[in-house]
Tab-separated table of C-alpha atoms in Angstrom:
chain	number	residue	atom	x	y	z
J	1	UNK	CA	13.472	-9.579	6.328
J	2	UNK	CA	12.192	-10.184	2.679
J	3	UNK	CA	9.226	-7.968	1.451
J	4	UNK	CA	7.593	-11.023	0.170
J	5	UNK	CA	7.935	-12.248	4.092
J	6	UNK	CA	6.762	-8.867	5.639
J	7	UNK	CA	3.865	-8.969	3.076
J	8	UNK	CA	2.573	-12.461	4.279
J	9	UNK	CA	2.738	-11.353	7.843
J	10	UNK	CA	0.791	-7.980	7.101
J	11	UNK	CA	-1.574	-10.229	5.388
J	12	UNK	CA	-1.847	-12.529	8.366
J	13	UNK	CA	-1.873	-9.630	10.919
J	14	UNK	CA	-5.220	-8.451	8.850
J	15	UNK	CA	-6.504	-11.962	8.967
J	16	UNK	CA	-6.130	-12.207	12.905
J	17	UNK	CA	-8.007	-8.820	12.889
J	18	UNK	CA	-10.916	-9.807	10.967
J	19	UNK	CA	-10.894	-13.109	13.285
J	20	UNK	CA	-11.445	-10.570	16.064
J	21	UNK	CA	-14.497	-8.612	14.185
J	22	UNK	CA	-16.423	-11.676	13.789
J	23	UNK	CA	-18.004	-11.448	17.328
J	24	UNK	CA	-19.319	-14.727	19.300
J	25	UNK	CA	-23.124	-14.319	19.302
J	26	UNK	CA	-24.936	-15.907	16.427
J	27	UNK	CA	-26.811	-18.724	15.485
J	28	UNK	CA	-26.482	-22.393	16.675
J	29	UNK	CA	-23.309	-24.345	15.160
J	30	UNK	CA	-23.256	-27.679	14.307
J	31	UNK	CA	-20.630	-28.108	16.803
J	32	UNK	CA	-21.508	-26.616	19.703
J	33	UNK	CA	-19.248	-23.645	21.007
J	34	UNK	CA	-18.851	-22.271	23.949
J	35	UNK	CA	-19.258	-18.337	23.809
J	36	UNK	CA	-16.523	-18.600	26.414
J	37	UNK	CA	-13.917	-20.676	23.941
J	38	UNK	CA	-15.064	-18.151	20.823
J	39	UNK	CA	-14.227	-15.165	23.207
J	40	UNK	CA	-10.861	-16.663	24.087
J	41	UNK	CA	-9.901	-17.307	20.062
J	42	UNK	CA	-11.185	-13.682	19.101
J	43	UNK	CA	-9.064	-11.832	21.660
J	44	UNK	CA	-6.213	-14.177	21.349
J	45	UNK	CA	-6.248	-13.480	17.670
J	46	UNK	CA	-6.242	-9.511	18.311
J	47	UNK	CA	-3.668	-9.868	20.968
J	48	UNK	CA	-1.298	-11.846	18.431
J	49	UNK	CA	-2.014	-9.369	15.974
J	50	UNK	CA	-0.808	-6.804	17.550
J	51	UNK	CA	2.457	-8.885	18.601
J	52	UNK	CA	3.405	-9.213	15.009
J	53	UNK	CA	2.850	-5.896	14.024
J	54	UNK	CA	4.760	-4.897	16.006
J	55	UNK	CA	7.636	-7.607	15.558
J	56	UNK	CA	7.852	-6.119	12.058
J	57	UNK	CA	7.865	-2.718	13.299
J	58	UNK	CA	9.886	-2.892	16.214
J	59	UNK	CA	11.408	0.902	15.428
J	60	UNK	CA	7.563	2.418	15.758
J	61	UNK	CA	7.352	3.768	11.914
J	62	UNK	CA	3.873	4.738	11.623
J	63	UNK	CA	2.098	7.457	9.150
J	64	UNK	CA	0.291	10.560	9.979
J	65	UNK	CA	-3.722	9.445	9.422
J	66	UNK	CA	-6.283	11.842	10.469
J	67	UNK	CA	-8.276	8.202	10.319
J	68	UNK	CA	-6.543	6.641	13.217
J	69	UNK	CA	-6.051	9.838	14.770
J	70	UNK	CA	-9.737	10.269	15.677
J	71	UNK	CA	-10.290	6.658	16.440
J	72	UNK	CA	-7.379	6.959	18.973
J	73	UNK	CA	-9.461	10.405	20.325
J	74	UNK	CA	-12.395	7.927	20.025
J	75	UNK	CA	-10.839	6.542	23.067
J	76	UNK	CA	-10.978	9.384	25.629
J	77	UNK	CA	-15.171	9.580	25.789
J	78	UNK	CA	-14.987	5.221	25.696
J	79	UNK	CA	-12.584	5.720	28.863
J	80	UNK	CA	-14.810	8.216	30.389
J	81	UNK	CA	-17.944	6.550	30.236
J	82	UNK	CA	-16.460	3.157	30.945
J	83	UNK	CA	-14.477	4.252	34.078
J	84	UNK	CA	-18.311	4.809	35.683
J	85	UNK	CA	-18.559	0.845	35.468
J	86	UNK	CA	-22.664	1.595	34.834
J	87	UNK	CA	-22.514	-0.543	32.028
J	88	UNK	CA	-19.822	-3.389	34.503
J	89	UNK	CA	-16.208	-4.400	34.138
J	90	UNK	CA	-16.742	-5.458	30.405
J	91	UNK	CA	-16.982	-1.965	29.714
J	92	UNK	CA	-12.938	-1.553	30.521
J	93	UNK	CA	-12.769	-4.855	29.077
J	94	UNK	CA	-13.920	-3.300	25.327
J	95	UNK	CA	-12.192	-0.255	26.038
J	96	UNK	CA	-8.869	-1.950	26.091
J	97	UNK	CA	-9.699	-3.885	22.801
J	98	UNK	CA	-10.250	-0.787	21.262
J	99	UNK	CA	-7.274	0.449	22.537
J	100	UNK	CA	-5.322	-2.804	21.078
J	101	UNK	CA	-6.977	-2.530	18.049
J	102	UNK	CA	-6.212	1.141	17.153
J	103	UNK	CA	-3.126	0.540	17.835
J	104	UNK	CA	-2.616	-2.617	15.763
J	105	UNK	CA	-3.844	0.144	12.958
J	106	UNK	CA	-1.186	2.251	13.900
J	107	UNK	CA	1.734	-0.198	13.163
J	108	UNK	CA	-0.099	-1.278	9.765
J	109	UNK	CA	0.131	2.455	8.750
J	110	UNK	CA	3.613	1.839	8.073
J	111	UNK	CA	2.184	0.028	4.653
J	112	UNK	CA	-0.338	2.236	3.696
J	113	UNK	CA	0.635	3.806	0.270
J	114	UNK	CA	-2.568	4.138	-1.746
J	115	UNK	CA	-1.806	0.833	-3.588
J	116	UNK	CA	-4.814	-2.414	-3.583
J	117	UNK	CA	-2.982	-4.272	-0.919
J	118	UNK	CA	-5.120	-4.054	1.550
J	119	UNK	CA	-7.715	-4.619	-0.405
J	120	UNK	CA	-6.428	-8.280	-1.783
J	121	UNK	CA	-5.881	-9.511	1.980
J	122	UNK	CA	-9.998	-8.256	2.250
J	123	UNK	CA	-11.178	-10.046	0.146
J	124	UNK	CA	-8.761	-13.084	0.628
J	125	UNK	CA	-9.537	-13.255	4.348
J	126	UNK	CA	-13.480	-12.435	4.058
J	127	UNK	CA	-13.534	-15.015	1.160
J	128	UNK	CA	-12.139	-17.572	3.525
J	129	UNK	CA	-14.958	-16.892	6.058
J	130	UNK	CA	-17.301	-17.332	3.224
J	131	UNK	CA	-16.082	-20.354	2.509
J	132	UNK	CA	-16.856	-21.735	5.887
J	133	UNK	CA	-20.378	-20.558	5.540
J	134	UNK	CA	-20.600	-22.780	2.207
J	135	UNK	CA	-18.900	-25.590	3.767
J	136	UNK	CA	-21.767	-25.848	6.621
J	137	UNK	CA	-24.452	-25.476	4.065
J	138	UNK	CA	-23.506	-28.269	2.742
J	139	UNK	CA	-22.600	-30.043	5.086
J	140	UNK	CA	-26.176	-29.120	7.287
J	141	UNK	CA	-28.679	-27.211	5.161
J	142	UNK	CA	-30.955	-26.937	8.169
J	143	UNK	CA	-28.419	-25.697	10.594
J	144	UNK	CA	-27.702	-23.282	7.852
J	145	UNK	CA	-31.136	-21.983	7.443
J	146	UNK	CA	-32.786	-22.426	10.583
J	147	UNK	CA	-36.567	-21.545	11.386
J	148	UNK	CA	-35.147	-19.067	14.011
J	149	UNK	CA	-34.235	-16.614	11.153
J	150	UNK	CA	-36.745	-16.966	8.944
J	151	UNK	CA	-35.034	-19.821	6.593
J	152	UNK	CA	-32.263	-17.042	6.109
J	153	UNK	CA	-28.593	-18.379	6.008
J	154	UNK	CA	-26.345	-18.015	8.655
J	155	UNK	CA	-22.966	-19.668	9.963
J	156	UNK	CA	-23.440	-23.183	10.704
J	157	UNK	CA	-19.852	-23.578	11.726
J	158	UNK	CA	-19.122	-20.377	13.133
J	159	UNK	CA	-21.686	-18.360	14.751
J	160	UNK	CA	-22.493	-15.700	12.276
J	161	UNK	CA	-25.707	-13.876	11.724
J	162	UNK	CA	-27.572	-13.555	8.183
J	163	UNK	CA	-26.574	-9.181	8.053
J	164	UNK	CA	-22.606	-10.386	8.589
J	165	UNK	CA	-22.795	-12.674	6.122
J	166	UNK	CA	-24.120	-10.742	3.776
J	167	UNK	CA	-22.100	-7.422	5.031
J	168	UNK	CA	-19.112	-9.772	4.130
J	169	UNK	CA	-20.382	-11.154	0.741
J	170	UNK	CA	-21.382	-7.403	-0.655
J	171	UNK	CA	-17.695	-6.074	0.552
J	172	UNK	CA	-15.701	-8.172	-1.749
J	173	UNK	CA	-17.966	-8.666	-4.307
J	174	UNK	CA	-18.119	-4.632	-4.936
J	175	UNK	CA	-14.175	-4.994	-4.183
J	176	UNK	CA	-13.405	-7.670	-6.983
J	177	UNK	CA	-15.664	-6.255	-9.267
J	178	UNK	CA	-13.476	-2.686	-9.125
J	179	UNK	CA	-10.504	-4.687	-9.318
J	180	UNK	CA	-11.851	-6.457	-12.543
J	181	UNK	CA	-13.009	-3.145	-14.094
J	182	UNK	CA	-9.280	-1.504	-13.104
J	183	UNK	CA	-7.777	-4.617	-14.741
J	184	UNK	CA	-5.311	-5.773	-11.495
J	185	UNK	CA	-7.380	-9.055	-11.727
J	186	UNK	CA	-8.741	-11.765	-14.569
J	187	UNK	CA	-12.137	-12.393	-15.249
J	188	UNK	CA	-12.004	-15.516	-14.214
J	189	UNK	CA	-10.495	-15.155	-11.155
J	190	UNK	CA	-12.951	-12.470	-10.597
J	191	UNK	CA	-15.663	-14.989	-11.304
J	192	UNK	CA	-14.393	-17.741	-9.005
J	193	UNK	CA	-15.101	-15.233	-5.841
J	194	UNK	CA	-18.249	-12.686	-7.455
J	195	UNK	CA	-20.586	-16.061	-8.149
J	196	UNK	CA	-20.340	-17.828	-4.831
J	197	UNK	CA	-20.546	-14.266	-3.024
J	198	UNK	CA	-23.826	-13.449	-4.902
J	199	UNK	CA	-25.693	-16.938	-4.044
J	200	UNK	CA	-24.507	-16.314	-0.155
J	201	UNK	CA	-25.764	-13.173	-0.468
J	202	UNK	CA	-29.193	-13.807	-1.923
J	203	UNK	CA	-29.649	-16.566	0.890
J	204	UNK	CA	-28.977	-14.533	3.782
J	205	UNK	CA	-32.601	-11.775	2.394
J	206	UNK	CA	-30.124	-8.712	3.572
J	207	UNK	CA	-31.461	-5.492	2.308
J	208	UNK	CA	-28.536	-3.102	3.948
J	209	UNK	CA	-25.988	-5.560	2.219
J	210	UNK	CA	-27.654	-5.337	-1.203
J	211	UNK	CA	-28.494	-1.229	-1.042
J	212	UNK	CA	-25.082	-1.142	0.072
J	213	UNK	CA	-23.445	-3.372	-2.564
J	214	UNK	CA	-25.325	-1.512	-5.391
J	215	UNK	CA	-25.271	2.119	-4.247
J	216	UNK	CA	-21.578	1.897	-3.353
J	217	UNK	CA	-21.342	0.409	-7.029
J	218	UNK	CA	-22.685	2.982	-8.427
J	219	UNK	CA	-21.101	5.506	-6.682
J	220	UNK	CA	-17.520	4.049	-7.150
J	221	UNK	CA	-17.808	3.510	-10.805
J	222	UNK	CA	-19.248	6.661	-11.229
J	223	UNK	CA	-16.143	8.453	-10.177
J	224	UNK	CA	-14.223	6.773	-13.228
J	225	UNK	CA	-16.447	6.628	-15.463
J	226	UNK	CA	-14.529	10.062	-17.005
J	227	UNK	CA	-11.176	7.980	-17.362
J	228	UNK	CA	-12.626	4.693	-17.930
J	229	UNK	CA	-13.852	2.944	-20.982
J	230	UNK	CA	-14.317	-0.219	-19.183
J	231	UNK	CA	-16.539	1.426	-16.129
J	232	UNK	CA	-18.565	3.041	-18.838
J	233	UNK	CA	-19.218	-0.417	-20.515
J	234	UNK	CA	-20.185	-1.715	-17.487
J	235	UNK	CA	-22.117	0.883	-16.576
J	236	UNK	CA	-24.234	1.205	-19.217
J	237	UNK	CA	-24.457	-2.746	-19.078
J	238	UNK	CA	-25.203	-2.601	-15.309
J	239	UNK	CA	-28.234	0.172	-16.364
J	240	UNK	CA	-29.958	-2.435	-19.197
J	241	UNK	CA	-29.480	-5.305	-17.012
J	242	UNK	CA	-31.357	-3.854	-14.052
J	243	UNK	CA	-33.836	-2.183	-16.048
J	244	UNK	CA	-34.898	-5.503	-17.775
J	245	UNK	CA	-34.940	-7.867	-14.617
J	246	UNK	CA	-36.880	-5.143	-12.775
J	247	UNK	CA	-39.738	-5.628	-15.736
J	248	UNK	CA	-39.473	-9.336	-15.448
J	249	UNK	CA	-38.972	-10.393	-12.443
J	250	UNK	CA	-40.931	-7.417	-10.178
J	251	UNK	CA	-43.022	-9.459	-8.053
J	252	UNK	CA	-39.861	-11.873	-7.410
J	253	UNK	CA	-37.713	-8.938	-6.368
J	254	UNK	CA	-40.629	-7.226	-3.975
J	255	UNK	CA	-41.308	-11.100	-2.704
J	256	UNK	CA	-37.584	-11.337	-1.866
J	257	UNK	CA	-37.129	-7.709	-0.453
J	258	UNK	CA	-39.939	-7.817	1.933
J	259	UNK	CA	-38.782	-10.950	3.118
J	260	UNK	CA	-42.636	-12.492	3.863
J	261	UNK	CA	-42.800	-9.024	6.209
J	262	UNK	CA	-46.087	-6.962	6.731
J	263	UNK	CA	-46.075	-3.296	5.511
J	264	UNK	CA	-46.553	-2.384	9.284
J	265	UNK	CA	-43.597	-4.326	9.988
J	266	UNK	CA	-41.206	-3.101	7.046
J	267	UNK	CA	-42.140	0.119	8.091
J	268	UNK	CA	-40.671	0.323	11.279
J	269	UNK	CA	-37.440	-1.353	9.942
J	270	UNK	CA	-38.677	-5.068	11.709
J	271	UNK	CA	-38.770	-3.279	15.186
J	272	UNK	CA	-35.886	-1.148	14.551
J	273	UNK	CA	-37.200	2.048	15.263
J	274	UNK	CA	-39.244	0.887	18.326
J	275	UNK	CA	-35.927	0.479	19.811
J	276	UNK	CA	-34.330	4.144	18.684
J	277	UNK	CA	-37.744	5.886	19.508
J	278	UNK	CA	-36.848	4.406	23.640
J	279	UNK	CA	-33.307	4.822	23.375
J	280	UNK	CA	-33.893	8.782	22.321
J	281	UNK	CA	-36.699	9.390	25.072
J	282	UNK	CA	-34.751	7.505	28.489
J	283	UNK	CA	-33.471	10.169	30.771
J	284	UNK	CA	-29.672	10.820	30.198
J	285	UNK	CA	-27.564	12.775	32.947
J	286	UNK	CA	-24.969	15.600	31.737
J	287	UNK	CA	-22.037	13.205	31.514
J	288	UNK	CA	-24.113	10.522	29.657
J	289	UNK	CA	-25.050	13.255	27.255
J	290	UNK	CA	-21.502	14.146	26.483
J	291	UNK	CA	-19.727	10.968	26.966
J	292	UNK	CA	-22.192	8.207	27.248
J	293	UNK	CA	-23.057	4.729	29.415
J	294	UNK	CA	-20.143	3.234	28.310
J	295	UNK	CA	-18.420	0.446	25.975
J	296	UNK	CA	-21.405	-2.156	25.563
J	297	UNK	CA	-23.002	-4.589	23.453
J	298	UNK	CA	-24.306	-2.660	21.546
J	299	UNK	CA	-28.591	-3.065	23.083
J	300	UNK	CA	-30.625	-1.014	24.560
J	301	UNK	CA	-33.262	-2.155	27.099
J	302	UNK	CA	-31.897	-6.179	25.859
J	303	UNK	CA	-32.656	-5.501	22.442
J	304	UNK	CA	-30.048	-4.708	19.600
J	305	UNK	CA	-29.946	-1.055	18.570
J	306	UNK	CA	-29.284	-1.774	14.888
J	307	UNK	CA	-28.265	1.771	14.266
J	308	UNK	CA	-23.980	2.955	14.490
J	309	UNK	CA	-25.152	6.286	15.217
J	310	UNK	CA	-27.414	6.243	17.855
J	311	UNK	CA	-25.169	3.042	19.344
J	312	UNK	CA	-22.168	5.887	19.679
J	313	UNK	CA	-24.850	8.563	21.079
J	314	UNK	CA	-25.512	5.663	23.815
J	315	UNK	CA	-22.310	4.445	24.643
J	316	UNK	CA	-20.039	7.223	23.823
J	317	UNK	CA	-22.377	10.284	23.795
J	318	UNK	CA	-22.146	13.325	21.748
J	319	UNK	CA	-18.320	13.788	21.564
J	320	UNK	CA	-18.701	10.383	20.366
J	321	UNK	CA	-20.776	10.631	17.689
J	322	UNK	CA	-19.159	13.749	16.661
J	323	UNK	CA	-15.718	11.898	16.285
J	324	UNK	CA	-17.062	9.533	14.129
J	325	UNK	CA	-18.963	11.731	11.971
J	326	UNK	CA	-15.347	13.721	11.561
J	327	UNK	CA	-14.284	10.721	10.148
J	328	UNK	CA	-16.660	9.539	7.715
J	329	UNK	CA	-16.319	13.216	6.749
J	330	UNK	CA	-12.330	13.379	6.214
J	331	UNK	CA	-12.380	9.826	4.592
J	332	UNK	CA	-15.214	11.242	2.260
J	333	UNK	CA	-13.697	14.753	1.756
J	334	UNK	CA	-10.321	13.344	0.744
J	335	UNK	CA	-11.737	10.434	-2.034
J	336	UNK	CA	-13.784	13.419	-3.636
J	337	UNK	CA	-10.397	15.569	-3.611
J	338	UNK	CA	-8.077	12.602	-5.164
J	339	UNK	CA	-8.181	12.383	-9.161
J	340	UNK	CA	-10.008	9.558	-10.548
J	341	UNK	CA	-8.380	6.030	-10.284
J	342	UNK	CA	-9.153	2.641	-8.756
J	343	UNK	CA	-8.165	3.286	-5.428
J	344	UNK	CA	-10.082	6.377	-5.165
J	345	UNK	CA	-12.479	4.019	-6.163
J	346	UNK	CA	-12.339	1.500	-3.777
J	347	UNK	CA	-12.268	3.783	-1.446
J	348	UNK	CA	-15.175	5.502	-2.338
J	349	UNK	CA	-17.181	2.114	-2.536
J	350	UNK	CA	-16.165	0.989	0.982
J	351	UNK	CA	-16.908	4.538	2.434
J	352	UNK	CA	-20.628	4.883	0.788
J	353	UNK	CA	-20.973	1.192	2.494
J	354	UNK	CA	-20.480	2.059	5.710
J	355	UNK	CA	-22.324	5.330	5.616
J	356	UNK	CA	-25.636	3.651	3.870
J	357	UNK	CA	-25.223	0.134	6.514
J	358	UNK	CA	-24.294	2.159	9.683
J	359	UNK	CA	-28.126	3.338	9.323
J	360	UNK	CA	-29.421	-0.435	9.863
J	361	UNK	CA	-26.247	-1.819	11.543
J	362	UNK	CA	-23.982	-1.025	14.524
J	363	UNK	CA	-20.614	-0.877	14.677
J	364	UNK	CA	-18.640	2.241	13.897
J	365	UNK	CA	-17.845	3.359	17.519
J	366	UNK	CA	-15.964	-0.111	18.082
J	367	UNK	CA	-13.481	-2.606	17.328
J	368	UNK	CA	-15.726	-4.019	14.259
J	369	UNK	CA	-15.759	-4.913	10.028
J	370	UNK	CA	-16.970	-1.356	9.239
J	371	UNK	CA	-13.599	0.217	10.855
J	372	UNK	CA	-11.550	-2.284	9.176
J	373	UNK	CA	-13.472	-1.582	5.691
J	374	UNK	CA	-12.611	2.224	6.440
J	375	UNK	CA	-9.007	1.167	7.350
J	376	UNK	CA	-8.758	-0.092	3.932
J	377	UNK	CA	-10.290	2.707	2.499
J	378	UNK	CA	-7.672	5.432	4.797
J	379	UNK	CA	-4.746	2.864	3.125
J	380	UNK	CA	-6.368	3.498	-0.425
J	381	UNK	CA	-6.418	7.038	0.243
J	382	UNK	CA	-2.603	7.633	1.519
J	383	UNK	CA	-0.044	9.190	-0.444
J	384	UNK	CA	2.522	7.164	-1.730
J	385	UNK	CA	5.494	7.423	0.965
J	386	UNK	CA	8.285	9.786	-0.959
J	387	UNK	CA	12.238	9.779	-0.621
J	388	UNK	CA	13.395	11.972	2.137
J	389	UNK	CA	14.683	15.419	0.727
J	390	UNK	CA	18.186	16.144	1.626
J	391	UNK	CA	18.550	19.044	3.768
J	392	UNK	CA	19.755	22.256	2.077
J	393	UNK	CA	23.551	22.334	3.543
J	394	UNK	CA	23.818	18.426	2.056
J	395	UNK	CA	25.518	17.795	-1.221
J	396	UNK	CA	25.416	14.370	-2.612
J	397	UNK	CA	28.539	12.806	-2.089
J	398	UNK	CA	30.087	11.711	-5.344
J	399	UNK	CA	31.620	7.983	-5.709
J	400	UNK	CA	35.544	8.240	-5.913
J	401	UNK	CA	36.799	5.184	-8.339
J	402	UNK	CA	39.415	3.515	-6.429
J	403	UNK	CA	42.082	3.888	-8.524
J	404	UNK	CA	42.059	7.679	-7.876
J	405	UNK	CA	42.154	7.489	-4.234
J	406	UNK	CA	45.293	8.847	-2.890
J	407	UNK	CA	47.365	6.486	-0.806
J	408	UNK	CA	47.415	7.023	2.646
J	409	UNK	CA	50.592	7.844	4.643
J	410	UNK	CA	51.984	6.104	7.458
């Protein structure tokens, strides 16, 4: 099998697992869709996914990654908390996609090598759901900015909510806009996916996609600005820019950021930390302490928690959110210990993200975006695969022309 052909199906196999991420709750479509039928297409997608993984790793090469190490440990508290059925069968049922799932990671690990792979078939695949957002703008501006949310857009062909869409847009905008500054893409190329990003962005009012975007900008070109004229131009650029367009356009920036909201209402993060303050006081039993109510959706008391942290402390406990603490902290600890270049970079964008979001947003204890934006960032962060040493008794064997060969004997 051609690398070119092994490429295309690692880039499909990352496709199928972003198809999974994309949940089935949202807003109204313009085609109706059963929750049922987007349930069956999701798992169906992770399912093949992991089929052609492993068709192109039949012989089980994987790399050692502390990253998918402690997601697989992720599993045991999951399993232990789920096998109480307090939160139902579904909990098993999430347990074993998160079993899939890691291990779909664990074939792809095969291709990690700290090169922007990864990071193309992101923003190719996320692009493409973009896209379909666009498409039912057009195609139904009211479906795509219903009443329900405000005017805010959301997927009008796909069910997605206004935070994914703009969780998606800030990802490969920050991503292209490394890639640009690292020169492994044009300007204009650049352009074609930055521009159409930004306006989906700015119609969807997300403030955890925008902190994120810039902070993780900032961040990320920070750590070359040492090595890089380009990331200092830009910076400095980035700096002036800002700094005029918060003069002129203040009140248009506040209008946008508060999103029409109260001050009472912004406070508590539109309900948010109603939500956390009940979560925190309810009564928890020893083994929901340490291991949690299970795999759920991700709600407390029928409303959303909104918050990756105290989502884990619910549904995987303590151990939990200790596991994936340990792995925001190796992911983070080994970008800071690389030397400056664009993958570090990357890496370091897509990290911040997902530390700064998981504050509004749940998602890290699960099959989800943020663990395939930290997959990306544990493939940006592995060392390039090197030739196998030869053990000390070997000596090279050295080509014998055939002319010299003695004639054998009969």
């Amino acid at each position: 099998m051609g690398a070119d052909h092994t490429s295309k199906i690692v880039g499909t196999v990352w496709g199928l697992l972003i198809l999974n991420t994309l949940g089935s709750a949202g807003a109204k479509t313009i085609i109706p869709l059963p929750r049922s039928l987007i349930q069956m297409v999701t798992m169906g997608a992770l399912v093949a996914a992991f089929a052609l993984a492993l068709a192109i790793n039949l012989r089980l090469r994987i790399r050692a990654s502390a990253f998918v190490f402690l997601l697989t440990l992720l599993l045991v508290p999951s399993v232990i908390s789920s096998a109480n059925l307090e939160s139902g069968f579904g909990a098993l049922f999430r347990c074993a996609r998160l079993a899939l799932f890691v291990g779909t990671l664990w074939l792809l690990s095969r291709w990690w090598d700290g090169n922007p792979t990864f990071v193309r078939h992101h923003i190719r695949m996320y692009f493409v759901v973009l896209g379909s957002v666009a498409a039912g703008l057009v195609i139904s501006p009211g479906a795509a900015m219903p009443e329900l949310y405000g005017g805010r857009l959301v997927g009008a062909l796909w069910p997605l909510t206004p935070p994914q869409i703009g969780q998606y847009a800030a990802v490969i905008i920050g991503l292209t806009v490394l890639l640009v500054l690292g020169r492994r893409t044009d300007r204009g190329s650049a352009a074609v996916v930055i521009v159409p990003a930004l306006v989906l962005l700015a119609l969807t009012h997300t403030r955890t996609a925008t902190l994120g975007l810039l902070i993780g900008l900032v961040l990320a070109i920070g750590s070359l600005v040492l090595t890089s004229a380009a990331a200092r131009r830009f910076f400095a650029w980035a700096v002036l820019c800002a700094a005029v367009a918060a003069v002129a356009f203040s009140s248009a920036l506040q209008a946008w950021f508060l999103r029409g909201q109260s001050k009472e209402n912004f406070s508590n993060l539109t309900g948010r930390a109603k939500v956390w303050d009940a979560l925190l006081s309810a009564p928890r039993t020893t083994s929901e302490y340490l291991f949690g109510a299970g795999l759920g959706d991700k709600s407390f008391g029928g409303l959303p928690i909104d918050n990756s942290w105290l989502a884990v402390y619910h549904e995987q406990g303590l151990t939990g959110t200790a596991i994936v603490a340990a792995v925001i902290i190796v992911l983070g600890g080994v970008a800071l210990l690389r030397p400056p270049s664009l993958s570090r970079a990357c890496a370091i964008f897509l990290i911040s993200y997902c530390a700064i979001a998981s504050y509004t947003e749940a998602g890290l204890g699960d099959a989800s975006p943020y663990l395939l934006h930290l997959t990306v960032a544990a493939s940006l962060l592995a060392a390039p695969a090197a030739a196998t040493p030869l053990a000390k008794h070997e000596v090279p064997r050295r080509r014998i022309p055939h002319w010299a060969r003695r004639s054998e004997v009969t």
